[in-house]
Coordinates of C-alpha atoms in Angstrom, one line a residue:
Chain V
M1 CA -0.1 -0.1 -0.1
A2 CA 2.9 2.1 1.3
A3 CA 4.8 2.0 -2.3
G4 CA 2.0 2.3 -4.5
F5 CA 1.3 4.8 -2.4
K6 CA 4.7 6.2 -3.3
T7 CA 4.8 5.5 -5.9
A8 CA 1.3 7.7 -7.3
E9 CA 1.4 10.5 -5.3
P10 CA 5.5 10.8 -4.5
L11 CA 4.5 14.2 -3.1
E12 CA 1.6 13.8 -1.4
Y13 CA 4.1 10.7 0.4
H14 CA 7.1 13.1 1.1
R15 CA 4.6 15.5 2.7
S16 CA 3.1 13.2 4.8
F17 CA 6.6 12.4 6.7
L18 CA 7.6 16.0 6.7
K19 CA 4.3 16.5 8.8
E20 CA 5.3 14.7 10.8
N21 CA 9.2 16.4 11.4
C22 CA 10.9 13.7 9.6
R23 CA 12.0 12.5 6.7
P24 CA 10.7 8.3 5.1
D25 CA 14.3 7.1 5.0
G26 CA 13.9 8.0 9.1
R27 CA 16.1 11.1 9.2
E28 CA 15.4 14.1 10.4
L29 CA 15.1 17.6 8.6
A30 CA 18.0 18.5 10.0
E31 CA 20.4 15.0 9.7
F32 CA 23.0 14.4 8.2
R33 CA 23.2 10.8 6.7
T34 CA 26.6 8.6 7.6
T35 CA 29.2 10.1 6.5
T36 CA 32.7 7.9 5.8
L37 CA 35.5 8.5 4.1
N38 CA 38.1 6.4 2.9
I39 CA 41.5 8.0 1.5
G40 CA 44.5 7.1 -0.1
S41 CA 42.3 5.0 -2.2
I42 CA 44.1 5.1 -5.2
S43 CA 47.4 4.3 -5.5
T44 CA 48.7 5.5 -8.7
A45 CA 47.5 8.4 -8.0
D46 CA 49.5 11.7 -6.1
G47 CA 46.5 12.0 -3.7
S48 CA 42.6 10.2 -3.4
A49 CA 39.7 9.9 -1.2
L50 CA 36.3 7.9 -1.4
V51 CA 33.3 9.6 0.6
K52 CA 30.4 8.2 0.9
V53 CA 27.1 10.5 1.6
G54 CA 24.5 7.5 2.6
N55 CA 24.4 6.1 -0.1
T56 CA 26.4 8.9 -2.8
T57 CA 29.5 7.3 -3.5
V58 CA 32.2 9.8 -5.2
I59 CA 35.5 9.7 -5.7
C60 CA 39.0 11.7 -6.0
G61 CA 42.3 11.6 -7.8
I62 CA 44.4 14.1 -7.1
K63 CA 47.7 13.9 -10.5
A64 CA 50.2 16.7 -10.4
E65 CA 52.3 17.3 -13.2
L66 CA 54.2 19.7 -13.6
T67 CA 54.0 22.8 -16.5
N68 CA 55.0 26.6 -17.4
P69 CA 53.6 28.8 -15.6
T70 CA 51.1 31.5 -17.0
V71 CA 52.1 34.4 -18.7
E72 CA 49.8 37.0 -16.9
A73 CA 50.8 35.0 -14.4
P74 CA 54.6 33.5 -13.6
S75 CA 54.5 32.8 -10.3
K76 CA 51.0 30.7 -9.4
G77 CA 50.5 26.7 -10.3
Y78 CA 47.4 26.3 -11.2
I79 CA 44.6 23.9 -10.1
V80 CA 41.3 22.2 -12.8
P81 CA 38.6 20.0 -10.8
N82 CA 37.4 18.2 -13.3
V83 CA 34.0 16.4 -12.1
D84 CA 32.6 13.5 -14.1
L85 CA 28.4 12.1 -13.2
P86 CA 29.4 8.7 -15.8
P87 CA 25.9 6.8 -16.0
L88 CA 27.3 4.3 -14.0
C89 CA 26.7 6.0 -11.2
S90 CA 22.0 7.2 -12.5
S91 CA 20.1 6.1 -14.9
R92 CA 20.1 9.6 -15.4
F93 CA 22.8 10.3 -16.7
R94 CA 23.5 9.2 -20.4
P95 CA 26.8 8.1 -22.1
G96 CA 28.5 10.9 -24.4
P97 CA 29.7 14.8 -24.0
P98 CA 29.4 15.7 -19.9
G99 CA 26.0 17.7 -19.6
E100 CA 25.4 20.3 -18.3
Q101 CA 24.9 19.0 -14.3
A102 CA 28.0 18.3 -14.5
Q103 CA 29.3 21.2 -15.9
A104 CA 27.6 23.9 -13.0
A105 CA 29.3 21.2 -10.6
S106 CA 32.7 21.5 -11.9
Q107 CA 32.6 25.6 -12.4
F108 CA 31.6 25.5 -8.9
I109 CA 34.4 23.3 -7.9
A110 CA 36.3 25.4 -9.0
D111 CA 34.9 28.7 -7.8
V112 CA 35.4 27.4 -4.0
I113 CA 38.6 26.5 -4.4
E114 CA 39.4 30.0 -5.8
S115 CA 37.1 32.3 -2.9
S116 CA 38.0 29.7 -0.3
D117 CA 42.4 30.4 -0.7
V118 CA 42.1 25.8 0.8
I119 CA 45.2 26.9 -1.9
Q120 CA 47.2 29.2 -2.2
T121 CA 48.4 29.3 -6.2
E122 CA 52.2 30.3 -5.7
D123 CA 52.7 27.3 -2.9
L124 CA 52.3 25.7 -6.3
C125 CA 55.1 27.3 -8.1
I126 CA 58.4 25.9 -8.6
E127 CA 60.5 28.7 -10.3
R128 CA 58.5 32.1 -11.9
G129 CA 58.1 31.8 -14.8
K130 CA 59.5 28.7 -15.6
L131 CA 57.5 26.0 -13.9
C132 CA 55.1 25.2 -11.8
W133 CA 52.5 22.7 -10.5
V134 CA 49.5 22.4 -12.4
L135 CA 46.9 19.9 -9.9
Y136 CA 43.9 17.8 -11.8
C137 CA 41.8 17.1 -9.7
D138 CA 39.4 14.2 -11.1
I139 CA 35.6 13.6 -9.2
M140 CA 33.8 11.3 -9.7
C141 CA 31.0 9.8 -8.9
L142 CA 29.7 6.4 -9.2
D143 CA 27.1 6.3 -6.6
Y144 CA 24.1 8.7 -7.3
D145 CA 21.9 10.0 -4.8
G146 CA 21.7 13.5 -3.8
N147 CA 23.6 16.1 -3.0
L148 CA 26.6 15.7 -5.0
L149 CA 28.0 19.3 -4.0
D150 CA 28.5 18.1 -0.4
A151 CA 29.8 14.9 -1.4
C152 CA 32.6 16.5 -4.1
I153 CA 33.7 19.2 -1.2
I154 CA 34.6 16.9 0.8
A155 CA 36.8 14.2 -1.3
L156 CA 38.2 17.0 -2.7
L157 CA 39.4 18.6 0.4
A158 CA 40.3 15.5 1.9
A159 CA 42.3 14.0 -1.1
L160 CA 44.5 17.2 -1.5
K161 CA 45.7 16.8 2.4
N162 CA 46.5 13.6 0.6
T163 CA 48.4 14.5 -1.9
Q164 CA 52.0 14.3 -1.2
L165 CA 53.9 16.4 -4.1
P166 CA 57.6 14.5 -5.0
E167 CA 60.5 17.5 -4.5
V168 CA 61.7 19.4 -7.5
T169 CA 64.9 21.5 -8.2
I170 CA 66.6 22.7 -10.7
K171 CA 70.4 21.8 -12.8
P172 CA 71.3 25.7 -12.7
E173 CA 74.3 24.3 -15.5
A174 CA 70.9 22.7 -16.8
C175 CA 68.4 24.3 -16.2
T176 CA 66.3 20.8 -16.8
P177 CA 64.6 20.1 -13.2
E178 CA 65.1 17.1 -11.6
V179 CA 62.5 15.4 -9.7
N180 CA 63.3 13.1 -6.6
L181 CA 60.7 10.6 -6.5
E182 CA 61.9 9.2 -3.2
K183 CA 61.4 12.3 -0.8
R184 CA 58.0 14.1 -0.6
N185 CA 56.1 17.0 1.2
G186 CA 52.7 17.3 1.9
L187 CA 50.9 20.7 0.6
L188 CA 49.6 23.4 2.8
I189 CA 46.3 23.0 3.5
H190 CA 45.2 26.9 4.3
K191 CA 41.3 26.6 4.0
H192 CA 39.3 24.4 5.2
P193 CA 35.9 25.0 3.2
V194 CA 33.2 22.4 3.8
G195 CA 28.9 22.4 1.6
T196 CA 26.1 21.7 3.8
S197 CA 22.8 21.4 0.9
F198 CA 19.7 22.6 1.9
C199 CA 16.0 21.9 -0.7
V200 CA 13.5 24.0 -0.1
F201 CA 9.9 22.0 0.6
D202 CA 6.3 23.6 -0.2
N203 CA 8.5 26.8 0.5
S204 CA 9.0 26.8 4.3
I205 CA 10.1 23.4 4.7
L206 CA 13.8 23.0 5.3
I207 CA 15.6 19.9 5.0
V208 CA 19.0 18.8 5.1
D209 CA 21.5 16.6 2.9
P210 CA 18.5 15.5 -0.2
T211 CA 18.6 12.6 -1.6
A212 CA 18.1 12.6 -5.4
E213 CA 14.6 11.7 -5.0
E214 CA 13.5 14.9 -2.1
E215 CA 16.2 16.6 -5.1
G216 CA 13.4 16.1 -8.0
L217 CA 10.2 16.9 -6.2
S218 CA 12.1 19.9 -3.6
S219 CA 10.5 23.4 -5.2
A220 CA 14.9 25.1 -4.6
H221 CA 17.7 23.9 -3.4
F222 CA 21.0 25.7 -2.2
T223 CA 24.6 24.8 -1.0
V224 CA 26.3 27.3 1.4
V225 CA 30.7 26.3 2.2
T226 CA 32.0 27.6 5.3
D227 CA 35.6 27.1 6.4
E228 CA 36.8 27.0 10.3
G229 CA 37.7 31.2 10.4
D230 CA 33.5 31.1 10.2
R231 CA 33.2 32.6 6.5
L232 CA 31.4 32.0 3.8
C233 CA 33.1 30.7 1.2
S234 CA 29.7 30.1 -1.3
V235 CA 26.5 31.2 -1.5
H236 CA 25.5 28.3 -3.9
K237 CA 20.7 28.8 -4.8
P238 CA 20.8 28.1 -8.6
G239 CA 17.1 29.6 -8.3
G240 CA 13.6 28.4 -6.8
T241 CA 11.3 29.6 -4.2
A242 CA 12.3 33.2 -2.5
L243 CA 14.3 32.4 1.0
S244 CA 13.6 35.2 4.0
G245 CA 16.6 35.9 6.2
E246 CA 16.0 34.3 9.5
K247 CA 15.9 30.8 7.3
L248 CA 19.0 31.8 5.4
Q249 CA 20.1 32.8 8.8
E250 CA 19.5 29.1 10.5
C251 CA 21.0 27.4 7.1
I252 CA 25.2 29.0 8.0
S253 CA 24.5 27.4 11.8
R254 CA 23.3 24.4 10.1
A255 CA 26.1 25.0 7.8
T256 CA 29.4 26.1 10.5
A257 CA 28.7 23.6 12.6
R258 CA 29.4 20.3 9.5
Q259 CA 32.4 21.6 8.8
R260 CA 33.2 21.4 12.4
E261 CA 31.6 17.4 12.1
I262 CA 33.7 16.8 8.8
Q263 CA 37.0 18.6 9.6
K264 CA 36.7 15.9 13.1
L265 CA 36.1 13.8 10.7
I266 CA 39.3 14.4 8.2
D267 CA 41.5 14.6 10.6
K268 CA 40.7 11.4 13.0
V269 CA 40.8 9.2 9.5
I270 CA 44.0 11.1 8.4
Q271 CA 45.0 10.2 11.9
S272 CA 44.5 6.4 12.3
V273 CA 46.5 6.1 8.3
K274 CA 49.3 7.5 10.0
A275 CA 49.2 5.7 12.5
A276 CA 48.6 1.5 10.4
E277 CA 51.7 2.9 8.4
Chain P
M1 CA 18.1 42.5 10.1
E2 CA 21.1 45.9 9.9
E3 CA 19.5 49.0 9.0
C4 CA 22.4 49.8 6.3
G5 CA 24.4 53.2 7.2
D6 CA 24.3 53.9 3.8
T7 CA 20.4 54.8 1.5
N8 CA 21.9 56.1 -1.3
I9 CA 21.8 52.7 -3.3
T10 CA 24.2 54.4 -6.5
L11 CA 23.7 51.9 -9.9
R12 CA 25.1 53.0 -12.5
E13 CA 23.3 54.5 -15.9
F14 CA 20.2 51.4 -17.0
G15 CA 18.4 51.5 -20.9
C16 CA 16.5 49.8 -22.3
E17 CA 15.0 48.9 -25.2
Q18 CA 12.2 45.5 -26.0
S19 CA 11.0 44.4 -28.6
L20 CA 13.9 45.1 -31.5
L21 CA 14.2 42.0 -33.5
S22 CA 11.9 40.2 -35.4
R23 CA 12.1 36.8 -35.0
P24 CA 12.3 36.1 -31.9
D25 CA 8.9 35.8 -29.7
G26 CA 9.9 38.0 -27.4
S27 CA 13.9 40.7 -27.3
S28 CA 14.5 43.2 -25.5
S29 CA 18.3 44.6 -24.9
F30 CA 19.4 45.8 -21.3
M31 CA 22.8 48.1 -21.1
Q32 CA 24.1 48.4 -17.3
G33 CA 26.7 51.6 -18.1
D34 CA 29.2 49.6 -20.4
T35 CA 28.1 46.4 -19.5
S36 CA 25.5 45.6 -23.0
V37 CA 23.6 41.7 -23.0
L38 CA 20.6 40.9 -25.8
A39 CA 18.4 38.5 -25.6
G40 CA 15.2 36.6 -27.9
V41 CA 12.8 34.2 -26.0
Y42 CA 11.1 31.8 -28.5
G43 CA 7.7 30.4 -27.3
P44 CA 5.5 28.7 -26.1
A45 CA 6.3 26.7 -28.8
E46 CA 6.4 22.3 -29.6
V47 CA 9.4 20.6 -27.9
K48 CA 11.3 17.3 -27.9
V49 CA 10.3 14.4 -27.2
S50 CA 13.1 13.2 -25.5
K51 CA 13.6 17.0 -23.1
E52 CA 9.2 16.8 -23.4
I53 CA 7.7 17.1 -19.1
Y54 CA 4.2 15.7 -18.7
D55 CA 3.1 19.4 -16.7
R56 CA 5.1 21.5 -17.7
A57 CA 6.9 23.8 -20.0
T58 CA 10.7 23.1 -20.9
L59 CA 12.2 26.1 -20.6
E60 CA 16.3 26.3 -21.6
V61 CA 18.4 29.1 -21.8
V62 CA 21.4 29.1 -23.7
I63 CA 24.0 32.4 -23.2
Q64 CA 26.3 32.8 -25.8
P65 CA 30.0 34.5 -25.5
K66 CA 31.0 37.6 -27.9
V67 CA 33.8 35.6 -29.0
G68 CA 34.3 32.4 -29.4
L69 CA 32.3 29.1 -27.8
S70 CA 30.3 29.0 -24.5
S71 CA 32.8 28.2 -21.7
V72 CA 31.9 25.7 -18.5
R73 CA 31.5 29.4 -16.7
E74 CA 28.4 29.5 -19.1
R75 CA 27.1 26.5 -18.0
L76 CA 27.1 27.2 -14.3
Q77 CA 25.7 30.8 -15.6
E78 CA 23.0 29.2 -17.3
Q79 CA 22.0 27.4 -14.8
S80 CA 21.2 29.6 -12.5
V81 CA 19.2 32.5 -14.9
R82 CA 17.7 29.5 -15.7
E83 CA 16.2 28.0 -12.2
T84 CA 15.4 32.2 -11.6
C85 CA 13.0 32.8 -14.6
E86 CA 11.4 28.8 -13.5
A87 CA 10.3 30.1 -10.4
A88 CA 9.0 32.8 -12.4
L89 CA 7.1 31.7 -14.5
L90 CA 4.2 30.4 -14.7
A91 CA 5.1 27.8 -16.1
S92 CA 2.6 24.4 -16.3
L93 CA 0.1 27.1 -18.1
H94 CA 2.5 25.8 -20.7
P95 CA 2.5 21.9 -20.8
R96 CA 3.9 20.1 -22.3
S97 CA 6.2 23.0 -25.0
S98 CA 9.2 24.4 -24.9
L99 CA 10.8 28.2 -23.8
T100 CA 14.0 29.4 -25.8
L101 CA 15.7 32.6 -24.3
V102 CA 19.0 32.9 -26.1
L103 CA 21.9 36.0 -24.0
Q104 CA 24.4 37.6 -26.7
L105 CA 26.8 39.5 -24.1
L106 CA 27.4 42.6 -26.1
H107 CA 29.6 44.4 -24.4
D108 CA 30.5 43.2 -20.0
D109 CA 31.5 45.8 -18.3
G110 CA 30.8 44.2 -15.6
S111 CA 28.2 43.1 -13.0
L112 CA 27.2 40.5 -16.1
L113 CA 24.8 38.0 -14.3
S114 CA 22.5 40.0 -13.1
C115 CA 22.6 42.5 -16.7
Y116 CA 21.9 38.9 -17.6
L117 CA 18.8 38.9 -14.9
N118 CA 17.2 41.8 -15.9
A119 CA 17.9 41.0 -20.4
A120 CA 16.1 37.8 -19.2
C121 CA 13.1 39.2 -17.4
M122 CA 12.2 42.1 -19.2
A123 CA 12.4 39.9 -22.6
L124 CA 9.9 37.3 -21.1
M125 CA 7.6 40.1 -20.4
D126 CA 8.7 41.4 -24.4
A127 CA 7.0 37.5 -25.2
G128 CA 3.9 38.5 -23.0
L129 CA 4.8 34.4 -20.9
P130 CA 2.9 34.3 -17.7
M131 CA 4.4 35.4 -14.8
S132 CA 3.8 35.6 -11.0
C133 CA 6.5 38.2 -9.7
L134 CA 9.4 39.9 -11.4
F135 CA 13.2 40.1 -10.8
C136 CA 16.2 41.7 -11.3
G137 CA 19.3 41.1 -10.4
V138 CA 21.9 43.0 -8.3
T139 CA 25.6 43.1 -7.5
C140 CA 27.0 44.0 -5.1
A141 CA 30.6 44.0 -4.2
V142 CA 32.7 44.6 -0.9
N143 CA 36.3 46.5 -1.4
A144 CA 39.1 46.2 1.0
E145 CA 37.7 48.7 2.9
G146 CA 34.5 47.1 4.1
Q147 CA 32.5 49.4 1.6
I148 CA 30.1 48.0 -0.2
I149 CA 29.9 49.5 -4.4
T150 CA 25.9 48.4 -6.0
D151 CA 26.2 47.6 -9.4
P152 CA 30.8 47.0 -9.9
S153 CA 32.4 48.0 -13.0
A154 CA 34.5 45.1 -14.3
A155 CA 37.4 47.7 -12.4
Q156 CA 35.6 47.8 -9.3
E157 CA 35.0 43.6 -9.5
K158 CA 38.7 43.5 -9.9
E159 CA 39.8 45.5 -6.9
S160 CA 37.2 43.5 -4.8
R161 CA 37.3 41.3 -2.2
A162 CA 34.5 39.6 -2.7
L163 CA 31.6 39.5 -4.4
M164 CA 27.4 38.8 -5.0
T165 CA 24.7 39.0 -7.4
F166 CA 21.1 38.6 -6.2
A167 CA 18.0 38.1 -7.6
V168 CA 15.3 39.6 -6.4
E169 CA 11.5 39.2 -6.7
S170 CA 9.0 42.1 -7.2
T171 CA 6.2 40.6 -4.5
E172 CA 7.8 40.5 -1.3
H173 CA 11.1 41.0 -2.5
R174 CA 12.5 38.5 -1.5
V175 CA 15.4 36.5 -2.4
I176 CA 15.6 34.0 -5.2
M177 CA 18.8 33.5 -6.1
S178 CA 22.2 34.1 -4.9
S179 CA 26.4 32.8 -6.7
T180 CA 29.1 35.0 -4.9
R181 CA 32.9 34.9 -5.1
G182 CA 35.1 35.1 -2.5
S183 CA 35.3 34.9 1.2
F184 CA 32.9 36.7 3.5
S185 CA 31.2 37.0 7.0
V186 CA 27.4 36.0 8.1
H187 CA 27.6 40.2 8.7
E188 CA 28.0 40.9 5.4
L189 CA 25.7 38.0 3.5
Q190 CA 23.1 40.3 5.2
Q191 CA 24.4 43.8 4.2
C192 CA 24.5 43.0 0.6
I193 CA 21.4 41.6 0.7
A194 CA 19.4 44.2 2.0
V195 CA 21.4 47.1 0.2
S196 CA 20.5 43.9 -3.6
Q197 CA 16.0 44.4 -1.9
K198 CA 17.0 48.6 -1.4
A199 CA 19.0 49.2 -5.5
S200 CA 15.6 45.8 -6.6
E201 CA 13.4 48.9 -6.0
K202 CA 14.9 51.5 -8.3
I203 CA 15.3 48.2 -11.0
F204 CA 11.9 47.8 -10.9
Q205 CA 11.2 51.0 -10.8
F206 CA 13.3 51.0 -14.4
Y207 CA 11.1 48.3 -15.4
R208 CA 8.0 50.6 -15.0
D209 CA 9.1 53.5 -16.3
S210 CA 10.8 51.5 -19.5
V211 CA 7.2 50.4 -20.3
R212 CA 5.6 52.4 -19.6
R213 CA 7.7 55.0 -22.3
R214 CA 7.0 52.4 -24.6
Y215 CA 3.2 51.3 -24.4
S216 CA 2.7 54.9 -24.8
K217 CA 4.6 55.7 -28.1
I218 CA 2.8 52.8 -29.4
L219 CA -0.3 53.9 -28.2

């Protein structure tokens, strides 16, 4: 009976739960799904992380390459994020060139990296005007069950924290770089941005960490990204129904609490990996 | 929410023309200082079966840069403009049909996303599509001294430490869309929202004046 109701009237089905301040999967409105993190899962990458937020699974691998800095910014390296939504992760994605959602997510991640100063691109410069690092951050969704952006940001941050760059020395006589793969240094992470996504139902009910089903039925969705200094790095609301100031304030407080939780989780996982070594 | 100290909000000179193209069902050009955008709306028209939505119209937004092909940056802007228009349009009145909004950038001198939104709203209005409210875009830049500049030019954007663009609806002046760059405090965000809401009143007045001017010529 309940299954039939869910198929025939999905919105009404969700409303009947939201009325009682809970959700079909048993969560409260402001409750996240269980977040699990595994770092260093890809041994061939310079840094990697696998994140699961409920069923949503995202993997991020970072590959560092040596390149020439651009003429406009001779003392800066660069970071190239890319979000991939393959047909594997959900039936809504078709094979072929990346769709709008994947491209918008890639740009959003690039904006977050730039706005939050998670890495200062000056740190990636090896010799001014001659040599710098480019970090290719490939983020791939393996299972899409909503809240892609949050999972992507956590995966990216954890992978960056896991990244070990080999030491590069430039021989002055030959002007050729020499890479010492034995000696590796971690990246300097300046800020820890963490995103929190919300969905709005019926113009008034706010839920956190939506599943794919909830995303499809909601009237608006938005993402707040904060760092450990309680500064906002992004308030991304692409449209949908309007939001009042009080509601926004509520969301920001929830986002700051979430930032603390995730930063603690990342630190804990890194500690445990170190202990295992 | 705190009242902003600076009550006289300065916007650059605005300009708008509607129905300037003959082929689209609605068109407009919008200028904010030197930033200029041309918009055209086609629809309601027949929809591709793969994009058909059974209970409302499918809206497609295409942003064309001045030179070259549109890139990933335009995709994010397209998404923001589309979802803002969807919030204002009464798309359920035209089920199983397609609406296409084309935005052509003519010149970028800052506050581009807000100019896209304003041009889009004027073009939708010109096409006579039913909407539940109007919307406008306002860009605020926070400079190094913490001052808020509304409708910044490209040079002001470059010097700013944070840049925020909001879409404000006309009925209760609430925020439908938000897009930000740079990091800022919660207080600054609230100040910028308050300033944008005030600035939106000016823009809606401009909408009203330009539409009135246009119909006074026709009638």
